[in-house]
Short mmCIF file of C-alpha atoms (C1' of nucleotides) in Angstrom, two decimals:
data_model
loop_
_atom_site.label_atom_id
_atom_site.label_comp_id
_atom_site.label_asym_id
_atom_site.label_seq_id
_atom_site.Cartn_x
_atom_site.Cartn_y
_atom_site.Cartn_z
CA MET A 1 63.21 109.75 176.90
CA SER A 2 59.53 109.29 177.58
CA ASN A 3 58.66 111.23 174.43
CA GLU A 4 60.06 108.61 172.15
CA ASN A 5 56.77 107.14 171.02
CA LEU A 6 55.02 110.47 170.87
CA TYR A 7 57.46 112.57 168.85
CA ASN A 8 59.39 111.91 165.68
CA PRO A 9 62.80 113.46 166.35
CA HIS A 10 63.87 113.48 162.69
CA ILE A 11 61.39 115.94 161.24
CA SER A 12 60.31 119.36 162.40
CA VAL A 13 58.20 122.23 161.13
CA ASP A 14 59.11 125.90 161.41
CA CYS A 15 56.79 128.82 160.78
CA VAL A 16 57.81 132.17 159.37
CA VAL A 17 54.95 134.28 160.71
CA PHE A 18 54.45 137.62 159.01
CA GLY A 19 52.52 140.60 160.31
CA PHE A 20 52.02 144.23 159.28
CA ASP A 21 52.05 147.04 161.86
CA GLY A 22 50.86 149.77 159.52
CA GLU A 23 54.34 150.70 158.35
CA LYS A 24 56.64 147.72 158.12
CA LEU A 25 56.49 144.03 157.44
CA LYS A 26 57.26 142.12 160.62
CA VAL A 27 58.26 138.58 161.48
CA LEU A 28 57.51 136.81 164.75
CA LEU A 29 60.49 135.42 166.63
CA ILE A 30 60.84 133.66 169.96
CA GLU A 31 63.44 134.73 172.45
CA ARG A 32 65.70 131.91 173.50
CA SER A 33 67.94 131.84 176.57
CA ILE A 34 70.69 129.29 176.79
CA ASN A 35 72.72 128.59 179.88
CA GLU A 36 76.19 127.96 178.53
CA GLN A 37 79.06 127.48 180.94
CA ASN A 38 77.16 129.50 183.54
CA GLU A 39 76.73 132.36 181.08
CA LEU A 40 73.32 133.26 179.70
CA TYR A 41 73.34 133.33 175.93
CA ASN A 42 70.36 135.01 174.25
CA ASP A 43 69.23 134.66 170.70
CA LYS A 44 66.06 134.12 168.72
CA LYS A 45 64.36 131.38 166.80
CA LEU A 46 61.37 130.71 164.61
CA PRO A 47 58.31 129.17 166.19
CA GLY A 48 58.54 125.45 165.42
CA SER A 49 58.43 121.95 166.78
CA ILE A 50 59.37 118.42 165.95
CA ILE A 51 56.35 116.55 164.69
CA LEU A 52 54.19 114.09 166.55
CA ASN A 53 54.34 110.53 165.34
CA ASP A 54 50.77 110.42 164.07
CA GLU A 55 50.67 113.97 162.78
CA ASP A 56 50.65 115.30 159.24
CA LEU A 57 53.01 118.17 158.41
CA ASP A 58 50.27 120.77 157.98
CA GLU A 59 48.75 119.68 161.28
CA ALA A 60 52.08 120.13 163.04
CA ALA A 61 52.42 123.67 161.70
CA SER A 62 48.86 124.51 162.79
CA ARG A 63 49.55 123.10 166.22
CA VAL A 64 52.67 125.24 166.59
CA LEU A 65 50.74 128.40 165.76
CA ASN A 66 47.81 127.48 167.93
CA GLU A 67 50.04 126.73 170.93
CA LEU A 68 51.83 130.02 170.42
CA THR A 69 48.93 132.36 169.74
CA GLY A 70 45.75 130.52 170.69
CA LEU A 71 44.47 131.26 167.19
CA ASN A 72 43.07 128.91 164.59
CA ASN A 73 42.27 129.57 160.95
CA ILE A 74 45.57 131.25 160.26
CA TYR A 75 46.73 131.34 156.64
CA LEU A 76 49.52 128.78 156.41
CA SER A 77 51.45 127.59 153.40
CA GLN A 78 54.32 125.14 153.16
CA PHE A 79 57.09 126.60 151.05
CA LYS A 80 60.34 124.66 151.38
CA SER A 81 62.17 121.97 153.31
CA PHE A 82 65.64 122.47 154.70
CA GLY A 83 67.79 119.44 155.23
CA SER A 84 71.45 120.30 155.12
CA PRO A 85 73.33 117.82 157.29
CA THR A 86 75.13 120.78 158.81
CA ARG A 87 72.04 122.60 160.03
CA THR A 88 72.40 120.90 163.41
CA ALA A 89 76.14 121.53 163.44
CA ASN A 90 76.04 124.03 166.28
CA PRO A 91 76.20 122.15 169.63
CA ARG A 92 74.30 125.02 171.26
CA ASP A 93 71.26 124.24 169.09
CA VAL A 94 71.48 120.49 169.67
CA HIS A 95 71.82 120.86 173.45
CA TRP A 96 68.90 123.24 173.55
CA LEU A 97 66.75 120.84 171.52
CA GLU A 98 67.65 117.85 173.65
CA ARG A 99 66.85 119.78 176.80
CA THR A 100 63.46 120.99 175.58
CA THR A 101 62.38 117.77 173.87
CA GLN A 102 63.94 115.24 176.25
CA LEU A 103 64.97 113.28 173.16
CA LYS A 104 68.26 112.32 171.62
CA ILE A 105 68.64 114.57 168.59
CA GLY A 106 70.67 113.81 165.49
CA ARG A 107 70.01 115.28 162.12
CA ILE A 108 66.70 117.06 161.61
CA VAL A 109 65.03 118.00 158.34
CA THR A 110 62.63 120.88 158.81
CA VAL A 111 59.61 121.68 156.70
CA ALA A 112 59.09 125.43 156.58
CA TYR A 113 55.78 127.27 156.42
CA VAL A 114 54.81 130.88 156.04
CA ALA A 115 51.88 132.26 158.02
CA LEU A 116 50.07 135.58 157.73
CA ILE A 117 48.39 137.09 160.75
CA LYS A 118 46.63 140.29 161.72
CA ILE A 119 49.05 141.98 164.05
CA ASP A 120 46.30 144.06 165.65
CA ARG A 121 44.59 141.13 167.31
CA LYS A 122 45.26 141.13 171.00
CA ILE A 123 47.41 138.05 170.95
CA VAL A 124 48.83 136.50 174.06
CA PHE A 125 52.00 134.78 173.00
CA ASP A 126 52.53 131.60 174.92
CA ALA A 127 56.04 130.71 173.85
CA GLU A 128 57.72 127.63 175.17
CA ASP A 129 59.64 129.10 178.10
CA SER A 130 60.07 132.65 176.95
CA SER A 131 58.43 135.45 175.01
CA ALA A 132 57.75 136.20 171.39
CA ASN A 133 58.11 139.53 169.62
CA TRP A 134 57.70 141.13 166.23
CA TYR A 135 60.82 142.19 164.33
CA ASP A 136 61.25 144.22 161.22
CA VAL A 137 61.98 141.85 158.32
CA ASN A 138 64.83 144.09 157.22
CA GLU A 139 66.54 143.78 160.57
CA VAL A 140 66.67 140.04 161.02
CA ASN A 141 69.81 139.60 158.95
CA THR A 142 71.71 141.51 161.63
CA MET A 143 70.38 139.32 164.44
CA SER A 144 71.61 136.13 165.99
CA LEU A 145 69.26 133.27 165.12
CA ALA A 146 69.18 129.56 165.88
CA PHE A 147 69.97 126.87 163.30
CA ASP A 148 69.57 128.05 159.69
CA HIS A 149 66.60 130.22 160.57
CA ILE A 150 68.03 133.27 158.84
CA GLN A 151 68.00 131.46 155.51
CA ILE A 152 64.52 130.12 156.21
CA ILE A 153 63.19 133.63 156.84
CA GLU A 154 64.90 134.88 153.69
CA LYS A 155 63.30 132.16 151.54
CA GLY A 156 59.96 132.63 153.30
CA LEU A 157 60.03 136.30 152.48
CA GLU A 158 60.73 135.59 148.82
CA HIS A 159 57.94 133.07 148.77
CA ILE A 160 55.33 135.29 150.36
CA ARG A 161 56.24 138.24 148.12
CA HIS A 162 55.62 136.04 145.13
CA GLN A 163 52.47 134.57 146.62
CA LEU A 164 50.97 137.96 147.47
CA ASP A 165 51.65 138.99 143.90
CA VAL A 166 49.83 135.99 142.46
CA GLU A 167 46.98 136.05 144.98
CA PRO A 168 46.50 139.68 146.03
CA HIS A 169 43.54 138.82 148.25
CA LEU A 170 46.02 137.28 150.70
CA LEU A 171 47.01 140.85 151.60
CA PHE A 172 43.83 141.02 153.66
CA GLU A 173 45.15 138.34 156.01
CA LEU A 174 47.60 140.99 157.21
CA LEU A 175 45.18 143.90 157.64
CA PRO A 176 42.65 144.59 160.39
CA LYS A 177 39.05 143.70 159.61
CA LYS A 178 38.29 147.29 158.71
CA PHE A 179 40.92 149.27 156.89
CA THR A 180 41.42 152.23 154.58
CA ILE A 181 42.68 152.11 151.00
CA SER A 182 45.79 153.91 152.23
CA GLN A 183 46.60 151.09 154.63
CA LEU A 184 46.12 148.59 151.83
CA ARG A 185 48.34 150.61 149.54
CA ILE A 186 51.11 151.01 152.08
CA LEU A 187 51.04 147.27 152.73
CA HIS A 188 51.11 146.57 149.00
CA ASP A 189 54.10 148.87 148.60
CA VAL A 190 56.00 147.35 151.51
CA VAL A 191 55.47 143.87 150.14
CA HIS A 192 56.38 144.76 146.57
CA GLN A 193 59.15 147.17 147.50
CA ALA A 194 57.56 149.78 145.27
CA ARG A 195 55.89 153.14 145.55
CA SER A 196 52.56 153.09 143.78
CA ASP A 197 50.55 156.00 142.49
CA VAL A 198 47.56 156.89 144.69
CA ARG A 199 45.10 157.38 141.83
CA ASN A 200 46.16 154.31 139.88
CA PHE A 201 45.95 152.28 143.04
CA GLN A 202 42.40 153.44 143.70
CA LYS A 203 41.47 152.43 140.17
CA LYS A 204 43.06 149.03 140.61
CA VAL A 205 41.34 148.17 143.88
CA ALA A 206 38.02 149.49 142.60
CA GLN A 207 37.85 146.44 140.36
CA MET A 208 38.47 143.94 143.14
CA PRO A 209 35.05 142.43 143.72
CA TYR A 210 36.00 141.17 147.17
CA LEU A 211 36.77 144.66 148.49
CA VAL A 212 33.59 146.18 149.91
CA MET A 213 33.14 149.77 150.99
CA LEU A 214 31.64 150.37 154.44
CA ASP A 215 29.53 153.27 155.59
CA GLU A 216 32.19 154.31 158.08
CA VAL A 217 35.35 156.37 158.18
CA GLU A 218 38.43 156.02 160.32
CA GLU A 219 38.63 157.93 163.60
CA GLY A 220 41.23 159.79 165.57
CA VAL A 221 43.43 160.83 162.67
CA PRO A 222 44.75 164.40 162.49
CA HIS A 223 43.50 164.92 158.95
CA ARG A 224 40.58 164.09 156.74
CA ALA A 225 39.31 160.64 157.73
CA GLY A 226 39.60 157.87 155.17
CA ARG A 227 36.70 155.64 154.24
CA LEU A 228 36.79 152.12 155.72
CA TYR A 229 36.56 148.94 153.68
CA LYS A 230 36.32 145.26 154.48
CA PHE A 231 37.30 142.09 152.70
CA ASP A 232 34.54 139.74 151.58
CA LYS A 233 36.03 136.26 151.27
CA LYS A 234 32.93 134.95 149.48
CA ARG A 235 33.65 137.17 146.48
CA THR A 236 37.22 135.98 146.04
CA MET B 1 70.79 96.12 158.46
CA SER B 2 74.27 97.10 157.35
CA ASN B 3 72.95 100.30 155.82
CA GLU B 4 72.04 101.79 159.14
CA ASN B 5 74.87 104.27 159.37
CA LEU B 6 74.83 105.07 155.68
CA TYR B 7 71.16 105.86 155.05
CA ASN B 8 68.64 107.90 156.98
CA PRO B 9 65.43 105.83 156.80
CA HIS B 10 63.11 108.68 157.82
CA ILE B 11 63.55 111.00 154.86
CA SER B 12 63.42 110.38 151.14
CA VAL B 13 63.46 112.40 147.95
CA ASP B 14 61.25 111.70 144.92
CA CYS B 15 61.69 113.23 141.47
CA VAL B 16 58.88 114.00 139.06
CA VAL B 17 60.85 114.01 135.82
CA PHE B 18 59.18 115.71 132.88
CA GLY B 19 60.01 115.33 129.21
CA PHE B 20 58.51 116.42 125.89
CA ASP B 21 58.32 114.04 122.94
CA GLY B 22 57.23 116.64 120.37
CA GLU B 23 53.54 116.14 121.08
CA LYS B 24 52.82 115.40 124.69
CA LEU B 25 54.21 116.14 128.11
CA LYS B 26 55.64 112.96 129.62
CA VAL B 27 56.65 111.82 133.07
CA LEU B 28 59.30 109.22 133.83
CA LEU B 29 58.19 106.25 135.94
CA ILE B 30 59.97 103.14 137.10
CA GLU B 31 58.37 99.74 136.72
CA ARG B 32 58.13 97.87 139.99
CA SER B 33 57.55 94.14 140.40
CA ILE B 34 56.47 92.79 143.74
CA ASN B 35 56.33 89.14 144.64
CA GLU B 36 53.23 88.87 146.79
CA GLN B 37 52.06 85.43 147.92
CA ASN B 38 53.79 83.92 144.91
CA GLU B 39 51.94 86.25 142.55
CA LEU B 40 53.79 88.97 140.67
CA TYR B 41 52.25 92.36 141.25
CA ASN B 42 53.31 95.13 138.85
CA ASP B 43 52.97 98.82 139.32
CA LYS B 44 55.01 101.99 138.90
CA LYS B 45 56.80 104.50 141.06
CA LEU B 46 58.65 107.77 140.89
CA PRO B 47 62.43 107.69 140.83
CA GLY B 48 63.50 108.33 144.41
CA SER B 49 65.61 107.19 147.32
CA ILE B 50 65.99 107.58 151.02
CA ILE B 51 68.75 110.04 151.75
CA LEU B 52 72.28 109.32 152.82
CA ASN B 53 73.17 110.40 156.31
CA ASP B 54 75.65 113.05 155.23
CA GLU B 55 73.73 114.21 152.18
CA ASP B 56 71.78 117.41 151.59
CA LEU B 57 68.32 117.12 150.06
CA ASP B 58 69.28 118.65 146.71
CA GLU B 59 72.28 116.34 146.55
CA ALA B 60 70.08 113.32 147.13
CA ALA B 61 67.78 114.34 144.30
CA SER B 62 70.76 114.89 141.97
CA ARG B 63 72.14 111.51 142.92
CA VAL B 64 68.83 109.81 142.13
CA LEU B 65 68.76 111.35 138.67
CA ASN B 66 72.39 110.67 138.00
CA GLU B 67 72.07 107.03 139.03
CA LEU B 68 69.02 106.64 136.82
CA THR B 69 70.13 108.49 133.69
CA GLY B 70 73.86 109.03 133.98
CA LEU B 71 73.24 112.73 133.40
CA ASN B 72 74.33 115.70 135.43
CA ASN B 73 73.25 119.34 135.13
CA ILE B 74 69.59 118.51 135.01
CA TYR B 75 67.18 121.26 135.99
CA LEU B 76 65.89 120.30 139.43
CA SER B 77 63.62 122.20 141.76
CA GLN B 78 62.24 121.22 145.14
CA PHE B 79 58.51 121.91 145.26
CA LYS B 80 56.82 120.24 148.22
CA SER B 81 57.24 117.75 151.04
CA PHE B 82 54.74 115.01 151.71
CA GLY B 83 54.50 113.66 155.20
CA SER B 84 51.09 112.20 155.87
CA PRO B 85 51.47 109.46 158.48
CA THR B 86 49.33 107.26 156.25
CA ARG B 87 51.55 107.46 153.18
CA THR B 88 53.31 104.28 154.28
CA ALA B 89 50.00 102.63 155.18
CA ASN B 90 50.16 100.08 152.37
CA PRO B 91 52.14 97.01 153.56
CA ARG B 92 53.11 96.32 149.96
CA ASP B 93 55.07 99.57 149.84
CA VAL B 94 56.71 99.02 153.23
CA HIS B 95 57.77 95.47 152.40
CA TRP B 96 59.16 96.56 149.08
CA LEU B 97 61.14 99.36 150.77
CA GLU B 98 62.50 97.10 153.46
CA ARG B 99 63.57 94.56 150.88
CA THR B 100 65.35 97.10 148.66
CA THR B 101 66.92 99.18 151.44
CA GLN B 102 67.64 96.39 153.93
CA LEU B 103 66.44 98.77 156.62
CA LYS B 104 63.55 98.77 159.05
CA ILE B 105 61.08 101.32 157.68
CA GLY B 106 58.53 103.25 159.69
CA ARG B 107 57.13 106.54 158.69
CA ILE B 108 58.87 108.41 155.86
CA VAL B 109 58.57 112.05 154.90
CA THR B 110 59.49 112.60 151.28
CA VAL B 111 60.79 115.79 149.73
CA ALA B 112 59.56 116.06 146.15
CA TYR B 113 61.43 117.61 143.22
CA VAL B 114 60.54 118.32 139.63
CA ALA B 115 63.13 117.79 136.93
CA LEU B 116 63.09 118.79 133.26
CA ILE B 117 65.03 116.76 130.74
CA LYS B 118 65.51 116.64 127.00
CA ILE B 119 63.77 113.45 125.98
CA ASP B 120 65.79 113.19 122.77
CA ARG B 121 69.05 112.49 124.51
CA LYS B 122 69.99 108.87 124.14
CA ILE B 123 69.47 108.01 127.75
CA VAL B 124 70.18 104.58 129.17
CA PHE B 125 67.90 104.18 132.14
CA ASP B 126 69.57 102.27 134.90
CA ALA B 127 66.67 101.74 137.26
CA GLU B 128 67.12 99.85 140.48
CA ASP B 129 66.08 96.37 139.41
CA SER B 130 63.78 97.17 136.55
CA SER B 131 63.17 99.59 133.70
CA ALA B 132 61.97 103.14 133.37
CA ASN B 133 59.60 104.53 130.76
CA TRP B 134 57.93 107.74 129.73
CA TYR B 135 54.18 108.08 130.29
CA ASP B 136 51.73 110.68 129.13
CA VAL B 137 50.99 113.01 132.07
CA ASN B 138 47.28 112.74 131.30
CA GLU B 139 47.35 108.99 131.68
CA VAL B 140 49.00 108.58 135.07
CA ASN B 141 45.79 109.10 137.01
CA THR B 142 44.51 105.82 135.56
CA MET B 143 47.62 103.90 136.57
CA SER B 144 48.57 102.03 139.69
CA LEU B 145 51.34 103.87 141.54
CA ALA B 146 53.27 103.28 144.75
CA PHE B 147 52.73 105.32 147.94
CA ASP B 148 51.13 108.71 147.31
CA HIS B 149 52.99 109.16 144.04
CA ILE B 150 49.85 110.06 142.12
CA GLN B 151 49.32 113.11 144.33
CA ILE B 152 53.01 114.00 144.07
CA ILE B 153 52.85 113.95 140.27
CA GLU B 154 49.68 116.03 140.32
CA LYS B 155 51.29 118.70 142.52
CA GLY B 156 54.50 118.54 140.51
CA LEU B 157 52.57 119.19 137.35
CA GLU B 158 50.84 122.20 138.88
CA HIS B 159 54.17 123.48 140.09
CA ILE B 160 55.98 123.15 136.81
CA ARG B 161 53.11 124.73 134.86
CA HIS B 162 53.34 127.72 137.12
CA GLN B 163 57.12 127.76 136.99
CA LEU B 164 57.25 127.60 133.19
CA ASP B 165 54.84 130.50 133.12
CA VAL B 166 57.00 132.63 135.40
CA GLU B 167 60.31 131.59 133.82
CA PRO B 168 59.58 130.81 130.16
CA HIS B 169 63.25 130.12 129.43
CA LEU B 170 62.86 126.85 131.36
CA LEU B 171 60.92 125.57 128.35
CA PHE B 172 64.27 125.10 126.62
CA GLU B 173 65.25 122.45 129.16
CA LEU B 174 62.63 120.26 127.49
CA LEU B 175 63.55 120.91 123.85
CA PRO B 176 66.42 119.52 121.78
CA LYS B 177 69.43 121.81 121.37
CA LYS B 178 68.18 122.91 117.96
CA PHE B 179 64.47 123.35 117.48
CA THR B 180 61.91 125.18 115.37
CA ILE B 181 59.49 127.82 116.56
CA SER B 182 56.72 125.32 115.91
CA GLN B 183 58.19 122.88 118.37
CA LEU B 184 58.50 125.62 120.93
CA ARG B 185 54.91 126.69 120.31
CA ILE B 186 53.53 123.18 120.60
CA LEU B 187 55.41 122.69 123.86
CA HIS B 188 54.14 126.02 125.14
CA ASP B 189 50.59 125.04 124.28
CA VAL B 190 50.85 121.63 125.89
CA VAL B 191 52.18 123.15 129.09
CA HIS B 192 49.64 125.95 129.23
CA GLN B 193 46.75 123.88 127.97
CA ALA B 194 46.06 126.51 125.34
CA ARG B 195 46.12 126.91 121.59
CA SER B 196 48.12 129.95 120.64
CA ASP B 197 48.01 131.91 117.42
CA VAL B 198 50.99 131.24 115.13
CA ARG B 199 51.63 134.87 114.20
CA ASN B 200 51.25 136.22 117.71
CA PHE B 201 53.54 133.51 118.97
CA GLN B 202 56.22 134.48 116.47
CA LYS B 203 55.96 138.07 117.64
CA LYS B 204 56.27 137.04 121.28
CA VAL B 205 59.35 134.86 120.84
CA ALA B 206 60.97 137.48 118.60
CA GLN B 207 61.47 139.59 121.72
CA MET B 208 63.12 136.84 123.73
CA PRO B 209 66.79 137.86 123.68
CA TYR B 210 67.94 134.37 124.61
CA LEU B 211 66.39 132.80 121.52
CA VAL B 212 68.92 132.90 118.69
CA MET B 213 68.23 132.07 115.06
CA LEU B 214 70.58 129.61 113.37
CA ASP B 215 71.59 129.46 109.75
CA GLU B 216 70.00 126.04 109.39
CA VAL B 217 66.62 124.53 108.71
CA GLU B 218 65.12 121.26 109.85
CA GLU B 219 65.51 118.18 107.65
CA GLY B 220 63.42 115.22 106.67
CA VAL B 221 60.03 116.87 107.00
CA PRO B 222 57.42 116.38 104.24
CA HIS B 223 56.79 120.11 103.89
CA ARG B 224 58.62 123.40 103.89
CA ALA B 225 61.46 123.11 106.38
CA GLY B 226 61.31 125.31 109.45
CA ARG B 227 64.19 127.47 110.55
CA LEU B 228 66.20 126.18 113.51
CA TYR B 229 66.88 128.16 116.68
CA LYS B 230 68.93 127.60 119.78
CA PHE B 231 68.74 128.81 123.34
CA ASP B 232 71.50 131.08 124.61
CA LYS B 233 71.65 130.76 128.38
CA LYS B 234 73.98 133.74 128.70
CA ARG B 235 71.25 136.09 127.45
CA THR B 236 68.66 134.94 129.98
"C1'" DA C 1 45.13 179.54 158.68
"C1'" DC C 2 47.72 175.80 158.14
"C1'" DA C 3 49.31 171.06 157.93
"C1'" DA C 4 48.30 166.53 156.36
"C1'" DA C 5 46.35 163.09 154.02
"C1'" DA C 6 41.83 161.86 151.19
"C1'" DG C 7 39.89 161.63 146.98
"C1'" DT C 8 39.26 162.16 142.04
"C1'" DG C 9 40.10 161.82 135.39
"C1'" DT C 10 42.47 162.04 131.38
"C1'" DT C 11 46.05 160.94 128.24
"C1'" DT C 12 49.52 157.93 126.32
"C1'" DG C 13 52.22 153.88 125.11
"C1'" DG C 14 52.83 149.02 125.03
"C1'" DA C 15 51.07 144.37 125.10
"C1'" DG C 16 47.84 141.04 123.85
"C1'" DT C 17 44.35 139.36 120.56
"C1'" DA C 18 41.99 138.47 116.34
"C1'" DC C 19 42.38 137.49 111.73
"C1'" DA C 20 43.98 135.41 106.04
"C1'" DC C 21 47.05 134.70 102.56
"C1'" DC C 22 51.26 133.27 99.92
"C1'" DC C 23 55.59 130.29 100.18
"C1'" DA C 24 58.66 126.28 100.13
"C1'" DT C 25 59.20 121.48 100.12
"C1'" DG C 26 58.54 116.41 99.56
"C1'" DA C 27 55.74 112.93 97.79
"C1'" DT D 1 50.16 119.23 91.28
"C1'" DC D 2 48.95 118.65 95.64
"C1'" DA D 3 49.16 118.32 100.57
"C1'" DT D 4 51.38 120.09 104.52
"C1'" DG D 5 52.97 123.13 107.56
"C1'" DG D 6 56.22 127.67 107.38
"C1'" DG D 7 56.21 132.33 107.56
"C1'" DT D 8 54.38 137.12 107.53
"C1'" DG D 9 51.31 142.51 108.96
"C1'" DT D 10 47.56 145.28 110.51
"C1'" DA D 11 43.87 146.93 113.34
"C1'" DC D 12 41.59 146.96 117.81
"C1'" DT D 13 41.25 146.62 122.75
"C1'" DC D 14 42.71 146.78 127.24
"C1'" DC D 15 45.76 147.65 130.97
"C1'" DA D 16 49.52 150.16 133.19
"C1'" DA D 17 51.76 154.44 133.98
"C1'" DA D 18 52.29 159.35 134.31
"C1'" DC D 19 50.54 163.38 136.12
"C1'" DA D 20 47.94 168.00 139.78
"C1'" DC D 21 44.46 169.93 142.11
"C1'" DT D 22 40.49 170.35 145.44
"C1'" DT D 23 38.42 168.55 149.85
"C1'" DT D 24 38.14 167.46 154.61
"C1'" DT D 25 39.58 167.47 159.21
"C1'" DG D 26 42.32 168.42 163.51
"C1'" DT D 27 45.36 171.57 165.71
#
DNA sequence: ACAAAAGTGTTTGGAGTACACCCATGA
DNA sequence: TCATGGGTGTACTCCAAACACTTTTGT
């Protein structure tokens, strides 16, 4: 129990990390292997951690993402805390936590964040003792997840859909640095669960001052190449 | 320390309770008296409590409001958690907490809620050891508040302004059961920090299906009496 | 030549905004 | 009779939505 003065075992943060692969909205999950009665049990969990004793909540969430991806400056937004007394009801979860933290674990309230990252970056995932992968957001409800992470993802998805509606420039956190209007439109449609008209969409983005046209076109596509654009944060 | 198995001293809930007096948006604060070196020190705090060990966060917030007002079925919405390690930096706050809870208090993360209540109800405030009063939301930044409650109120105000914009029917949580369009308009303007046109406002509310006209007019006003309306939740 | 996506304008309906006068009531 | 707010209609502007064809490029 040498971690006792370093960690606060009553509060954690969890991050629902979203990415876009060009077609679907994805969420980043960590593979978890549990040795249970000499049987390996595999499931998945959100990236997260209990907080350090001298750490603010936002700092803890940043630390989790930095330890996992090596990246800083990721868009992060706290959206909801989950504190049902039954969220640590599954002994499998408690045993796993006590093994990885070396702390006695009782009830934990978790503060949940959403993060948006560019899936194209060559990210080396450095997950605790296992690997991390992207999963289709529409598939997670069929998967086996730790704690109440299914509900957390569900609420995170609602939150980010709303947030991307209110602040459309956040869409660019999910796109590569250079992108075509088509990519932007497909992302927009995936997020809003809609199918938007190509011409009307062009008109709409034409009046976004922070969208700047480049003197380049995409390459390697089996059809007419689309013009590339970039996002200019200064004009937000 | 007999509360040790009953309360969880690491997590609290705080409620930013809003009301509307017909003119201004108000927030409910509890008077706090602290005996400090034989001098009485007075300030104010949000209604709140550390959570019970077997209690969900939403339940804790409901309990706080019920204990304070005797009311149930109050609109309550979690909006943000505050967990800076320095929020319990003021010894005055820690001493006060330890005296009222009879528990050893270290760092506390608080989960903040907004509540909307009808200020006209004859409410008997049963605050811990003192009284509760309504204060103008524009005046709280000049007042002396416990912990980081000023920031919590500020964020709560932002949240509820946004929420009342997205879900305008929540405005009716703040009005008496029967109200005139004028009252609704003044509330709308206070919340949105705007001055709306009387005729355009009439047109807008005319297409709210959940607003139903009554066969009554207001009484006791020194001018033409306005027609009364009520809110029909079923048509939301 | 063909397949596949890029790019481009016009019309229409609905929503929001601006604006001024008469009406009902209590004092 | 006067002061106070209640209640009403029209014109204009702007944004969202519907809708089809030509262009470019790789295979």
